[in-house]
PDB file of C-alpha atoms in Angstrom:
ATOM      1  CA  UNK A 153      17.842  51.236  37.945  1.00  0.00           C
ATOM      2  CA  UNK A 154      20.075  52.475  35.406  1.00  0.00           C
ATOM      3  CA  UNK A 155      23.435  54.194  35.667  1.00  0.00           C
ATOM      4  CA  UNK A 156      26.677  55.309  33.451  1.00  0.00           C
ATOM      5  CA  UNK A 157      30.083  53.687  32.853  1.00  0.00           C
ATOM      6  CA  UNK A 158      32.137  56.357  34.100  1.00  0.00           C
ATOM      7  CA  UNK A 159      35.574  55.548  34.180  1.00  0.00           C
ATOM      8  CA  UNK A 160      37.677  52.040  32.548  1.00  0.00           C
ATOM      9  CA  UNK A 161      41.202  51.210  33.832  1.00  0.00           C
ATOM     10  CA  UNK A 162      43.107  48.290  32.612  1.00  0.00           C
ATOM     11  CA  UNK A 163      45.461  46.678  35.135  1.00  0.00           C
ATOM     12  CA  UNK A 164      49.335  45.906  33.019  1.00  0.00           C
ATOM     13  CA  UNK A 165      50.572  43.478  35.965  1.00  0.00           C
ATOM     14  CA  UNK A 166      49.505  42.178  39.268  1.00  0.00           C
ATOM     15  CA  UNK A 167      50.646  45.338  41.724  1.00  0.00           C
ATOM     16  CA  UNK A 168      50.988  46.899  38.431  1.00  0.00           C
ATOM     17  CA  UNK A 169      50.052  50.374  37.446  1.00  0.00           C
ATOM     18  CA  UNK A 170      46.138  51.352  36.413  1.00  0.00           C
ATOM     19  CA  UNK A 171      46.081  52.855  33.027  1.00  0.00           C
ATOM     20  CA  UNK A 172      42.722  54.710  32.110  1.00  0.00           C
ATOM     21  CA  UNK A 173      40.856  54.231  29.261  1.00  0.00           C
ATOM     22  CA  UNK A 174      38.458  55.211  26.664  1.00  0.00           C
ATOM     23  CA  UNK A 175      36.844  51.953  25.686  1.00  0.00           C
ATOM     24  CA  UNK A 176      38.191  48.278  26.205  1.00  0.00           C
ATOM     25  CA  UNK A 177      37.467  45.034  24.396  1.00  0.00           C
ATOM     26  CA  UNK A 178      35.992  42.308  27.111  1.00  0.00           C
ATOM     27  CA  UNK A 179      36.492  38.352  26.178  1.00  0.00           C
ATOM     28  CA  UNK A 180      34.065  36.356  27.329  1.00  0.00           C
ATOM     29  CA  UNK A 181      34.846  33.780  30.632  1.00  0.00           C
ATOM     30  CA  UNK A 182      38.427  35.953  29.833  1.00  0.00           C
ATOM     31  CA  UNK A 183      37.916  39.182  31.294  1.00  0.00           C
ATOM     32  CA  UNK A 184      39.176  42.244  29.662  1.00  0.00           C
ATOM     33  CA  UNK A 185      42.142  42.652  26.477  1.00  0.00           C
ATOM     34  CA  UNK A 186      45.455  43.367  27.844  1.00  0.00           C
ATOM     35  CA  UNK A 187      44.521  42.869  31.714  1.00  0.00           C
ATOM     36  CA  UNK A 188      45.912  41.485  34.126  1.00  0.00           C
ATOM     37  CA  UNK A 189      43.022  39.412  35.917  1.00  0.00           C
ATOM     38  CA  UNK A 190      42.130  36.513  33.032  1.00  0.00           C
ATOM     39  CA  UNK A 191      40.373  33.635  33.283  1.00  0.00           C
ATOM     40  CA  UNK A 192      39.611  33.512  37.059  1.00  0.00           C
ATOM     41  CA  UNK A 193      36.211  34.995  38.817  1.00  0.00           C
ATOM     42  CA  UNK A 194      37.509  38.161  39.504  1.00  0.00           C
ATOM     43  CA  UNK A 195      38.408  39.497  35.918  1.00  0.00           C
ATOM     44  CA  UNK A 196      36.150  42.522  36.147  1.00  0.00           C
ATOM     45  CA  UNK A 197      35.809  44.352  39.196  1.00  0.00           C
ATOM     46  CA  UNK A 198      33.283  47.322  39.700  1.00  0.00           C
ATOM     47  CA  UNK A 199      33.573  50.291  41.912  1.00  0.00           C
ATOM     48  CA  UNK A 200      30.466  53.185  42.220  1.00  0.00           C
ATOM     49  CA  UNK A 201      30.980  56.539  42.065  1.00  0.00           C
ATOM     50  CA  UNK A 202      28.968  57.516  45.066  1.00  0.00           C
ATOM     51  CA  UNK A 203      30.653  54.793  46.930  1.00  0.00           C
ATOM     52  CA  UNK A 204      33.868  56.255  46.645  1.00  0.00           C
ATOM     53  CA  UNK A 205      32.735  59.658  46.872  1.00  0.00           C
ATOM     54  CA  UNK A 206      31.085  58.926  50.880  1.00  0.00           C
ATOM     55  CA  UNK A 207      34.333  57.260  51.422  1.00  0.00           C
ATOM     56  CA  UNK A 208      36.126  60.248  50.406  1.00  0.00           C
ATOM     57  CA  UNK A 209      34.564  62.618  52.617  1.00  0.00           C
ATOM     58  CA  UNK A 210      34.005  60.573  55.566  1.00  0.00           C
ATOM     59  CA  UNK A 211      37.879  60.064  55.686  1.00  0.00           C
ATOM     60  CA  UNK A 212      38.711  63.567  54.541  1.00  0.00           C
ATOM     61  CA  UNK A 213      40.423  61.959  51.333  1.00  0.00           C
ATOM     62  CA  UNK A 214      40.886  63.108  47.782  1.00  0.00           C
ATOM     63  CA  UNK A 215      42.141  60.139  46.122  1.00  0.00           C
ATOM     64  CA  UNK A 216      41.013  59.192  42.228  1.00  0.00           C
ATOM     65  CA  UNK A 217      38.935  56.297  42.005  1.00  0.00           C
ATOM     66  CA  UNK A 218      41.593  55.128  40.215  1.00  0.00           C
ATOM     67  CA  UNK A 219      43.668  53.995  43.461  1.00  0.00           C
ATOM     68  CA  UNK A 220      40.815  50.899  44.088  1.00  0.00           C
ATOM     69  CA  UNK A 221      42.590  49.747  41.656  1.00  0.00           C
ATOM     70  CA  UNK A 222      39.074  48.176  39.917  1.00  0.00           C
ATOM     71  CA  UNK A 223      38.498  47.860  36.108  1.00  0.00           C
ATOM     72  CA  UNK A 224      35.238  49.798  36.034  1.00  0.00           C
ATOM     73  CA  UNK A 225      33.471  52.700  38.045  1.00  0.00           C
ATOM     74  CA  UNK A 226      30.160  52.756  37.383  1.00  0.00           C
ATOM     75  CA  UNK A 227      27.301  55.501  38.640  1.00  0.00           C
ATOM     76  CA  UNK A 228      23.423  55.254  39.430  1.00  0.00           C
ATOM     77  CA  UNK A 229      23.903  51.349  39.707  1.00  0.00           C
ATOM     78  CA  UNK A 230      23.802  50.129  43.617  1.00  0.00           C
ATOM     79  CA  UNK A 231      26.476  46.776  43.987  1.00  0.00           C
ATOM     80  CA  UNK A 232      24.949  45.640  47.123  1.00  0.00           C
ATOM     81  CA  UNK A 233      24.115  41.881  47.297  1.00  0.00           C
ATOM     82  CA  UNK A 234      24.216  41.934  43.624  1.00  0.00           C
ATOM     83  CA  UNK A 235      25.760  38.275  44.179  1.00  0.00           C
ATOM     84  CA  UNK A 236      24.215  35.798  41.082  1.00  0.00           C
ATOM     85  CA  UNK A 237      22.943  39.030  39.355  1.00  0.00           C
ATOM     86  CA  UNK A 238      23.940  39.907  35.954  1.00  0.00           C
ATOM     87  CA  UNK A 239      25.757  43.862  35.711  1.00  0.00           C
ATOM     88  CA  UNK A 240      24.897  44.714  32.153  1.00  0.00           C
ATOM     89  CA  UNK A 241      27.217  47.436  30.398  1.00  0.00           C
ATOM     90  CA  UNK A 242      26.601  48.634  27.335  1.00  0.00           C
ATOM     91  CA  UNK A 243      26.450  45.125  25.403  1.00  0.00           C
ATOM     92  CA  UNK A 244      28.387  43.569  28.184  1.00  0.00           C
ATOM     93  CA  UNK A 245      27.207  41.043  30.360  1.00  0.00           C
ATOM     94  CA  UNK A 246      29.279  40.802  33.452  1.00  0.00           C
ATOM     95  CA  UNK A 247      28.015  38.058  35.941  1.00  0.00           C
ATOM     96  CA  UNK A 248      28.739  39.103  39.480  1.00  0.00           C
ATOM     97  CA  UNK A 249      30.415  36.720  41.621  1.00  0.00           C
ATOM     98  CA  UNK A 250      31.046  38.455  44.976  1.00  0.00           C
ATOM     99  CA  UNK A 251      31.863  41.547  46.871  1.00  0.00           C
ATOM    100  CA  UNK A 252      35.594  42.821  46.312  1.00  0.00           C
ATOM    101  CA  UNK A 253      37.322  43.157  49.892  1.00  0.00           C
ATOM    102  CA  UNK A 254      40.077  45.655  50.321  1.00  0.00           C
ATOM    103  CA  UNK A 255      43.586  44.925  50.970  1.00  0.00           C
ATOM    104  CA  UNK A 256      46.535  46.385  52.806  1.00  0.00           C
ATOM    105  CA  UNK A 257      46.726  48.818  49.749  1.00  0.00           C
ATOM    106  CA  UNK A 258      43.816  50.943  50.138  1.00  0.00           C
ATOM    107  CA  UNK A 259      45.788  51.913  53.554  1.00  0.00           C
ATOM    108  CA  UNK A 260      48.882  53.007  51.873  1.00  0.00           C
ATOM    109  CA  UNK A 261      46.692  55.068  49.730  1.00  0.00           C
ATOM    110  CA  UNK A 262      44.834  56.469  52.610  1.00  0.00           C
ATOM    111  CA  UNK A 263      44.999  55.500  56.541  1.00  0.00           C
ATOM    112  CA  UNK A 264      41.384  53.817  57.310  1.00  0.00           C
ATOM    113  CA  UNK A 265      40.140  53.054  53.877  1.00  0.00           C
ATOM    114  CA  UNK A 266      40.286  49.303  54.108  1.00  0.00           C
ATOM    115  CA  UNK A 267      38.288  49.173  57.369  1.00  0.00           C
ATOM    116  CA  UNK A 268      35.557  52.208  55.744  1.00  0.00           C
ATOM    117  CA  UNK A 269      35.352  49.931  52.959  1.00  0.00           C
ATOM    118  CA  UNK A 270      34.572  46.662  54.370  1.00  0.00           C
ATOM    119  CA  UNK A 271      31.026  46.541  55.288  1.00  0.00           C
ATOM    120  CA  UNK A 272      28.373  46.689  52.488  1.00  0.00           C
ATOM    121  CA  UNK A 273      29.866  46.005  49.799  1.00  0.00           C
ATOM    122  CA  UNK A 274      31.458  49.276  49.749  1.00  0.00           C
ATOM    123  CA  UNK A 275      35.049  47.385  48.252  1.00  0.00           C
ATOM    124  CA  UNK A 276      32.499  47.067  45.469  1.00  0.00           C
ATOM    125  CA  UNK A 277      32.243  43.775  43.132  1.00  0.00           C
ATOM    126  CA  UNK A 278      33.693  41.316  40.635  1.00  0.00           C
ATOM    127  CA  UNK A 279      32.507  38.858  38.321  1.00  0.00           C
ATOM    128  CA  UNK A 280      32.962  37.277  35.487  1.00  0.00           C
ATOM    129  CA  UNK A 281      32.607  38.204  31.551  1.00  0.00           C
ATOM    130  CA  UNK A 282      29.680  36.259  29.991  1.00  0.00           C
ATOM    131  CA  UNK A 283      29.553  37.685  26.131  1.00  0.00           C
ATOM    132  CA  UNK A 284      32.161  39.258  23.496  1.00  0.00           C
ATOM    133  CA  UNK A 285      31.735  42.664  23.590  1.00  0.00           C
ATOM    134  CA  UNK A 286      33.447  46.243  23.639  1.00  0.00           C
ATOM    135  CA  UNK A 287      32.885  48.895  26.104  1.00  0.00           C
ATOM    136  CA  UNK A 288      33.325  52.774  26.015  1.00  0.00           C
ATOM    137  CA  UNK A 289      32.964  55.421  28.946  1.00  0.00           C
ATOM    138  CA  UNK A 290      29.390  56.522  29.057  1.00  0.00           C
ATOM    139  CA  UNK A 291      27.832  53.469  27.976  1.00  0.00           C
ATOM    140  CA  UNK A 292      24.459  52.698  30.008  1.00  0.00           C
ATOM    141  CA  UNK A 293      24.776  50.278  33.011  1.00  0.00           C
ATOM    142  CA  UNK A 294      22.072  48.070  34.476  1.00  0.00           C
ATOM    143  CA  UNK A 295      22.424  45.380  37.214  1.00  0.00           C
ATOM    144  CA  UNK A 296      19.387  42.585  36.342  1.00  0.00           C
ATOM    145  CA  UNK A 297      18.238  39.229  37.284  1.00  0.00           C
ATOM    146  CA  UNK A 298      20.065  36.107  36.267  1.00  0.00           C
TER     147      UNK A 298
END
């Protein structure tokens, strides 16, 4: 199965603001250049475009992607129980940890998110960054085997 990078935002603070991006230079077991989220588990996390989009219309909402608040939204590329799999992007490898729950946030930015989002994966995922690499929007995503 392969997808699209669709969308990169890089996180300034914790709470902090989401600031889109073109492209983005990943560290590897850092995370990515300038954000936030370094050196733990969670210093990538994915969202999918057709995720977000059912979420959207079964709660009536509008919102950009961009209010997940994730680094990357991805498209064509199913998250689900990708635990211990490897999410390649472009000449990234990102190894996925877990399944990103939503927080109290997600119903600021619309009333019944966090609960639509909790069950399968639908939060989407994080991981960790495994090589050196840079990423632009439109690069090709692939979620493989370990």
């Amino acid at each position: 199965m392969t997808g699209e990078l669709k969308s990169i935002w890089v996180k300034r603070m914790k709470g902090g603001p989401m600031d889109p991006a073109e492209s983005a230079e990943l560290v590897e077991n850092r995370g990515i250049v300038n954000n936030a989220d370094q050196g733990r588990k969670r210093q990538v996390t994915i969202i999918e475009e057709e995720v977000w989009n059912e979420l959207m219309n079964k709660l009536g909402g509008s919102l950009d992607p961009s209010a997940r608040r994730a680094n990357l939204l991805i498209s064509g590329v199913d998250l689900k129980n990708s635990r211990g799999k490897i999410l390649k992007v472009g000449e990234c490898e990102i190894e996925i940890y877990g399944e990103t729950k939503p927080c109290e946030q997600m119903d600021e930015a619309l009333p019944g998110l966090k609960d639509a989002m909790f069950p399968d994966w639908k939060g989407g995922a994080f991981g960790i960054v495994k090589n050196n690499a840079f990423l632009q929007i439109g690069d090709s995503v692939e979620l493989i085997e370990k």
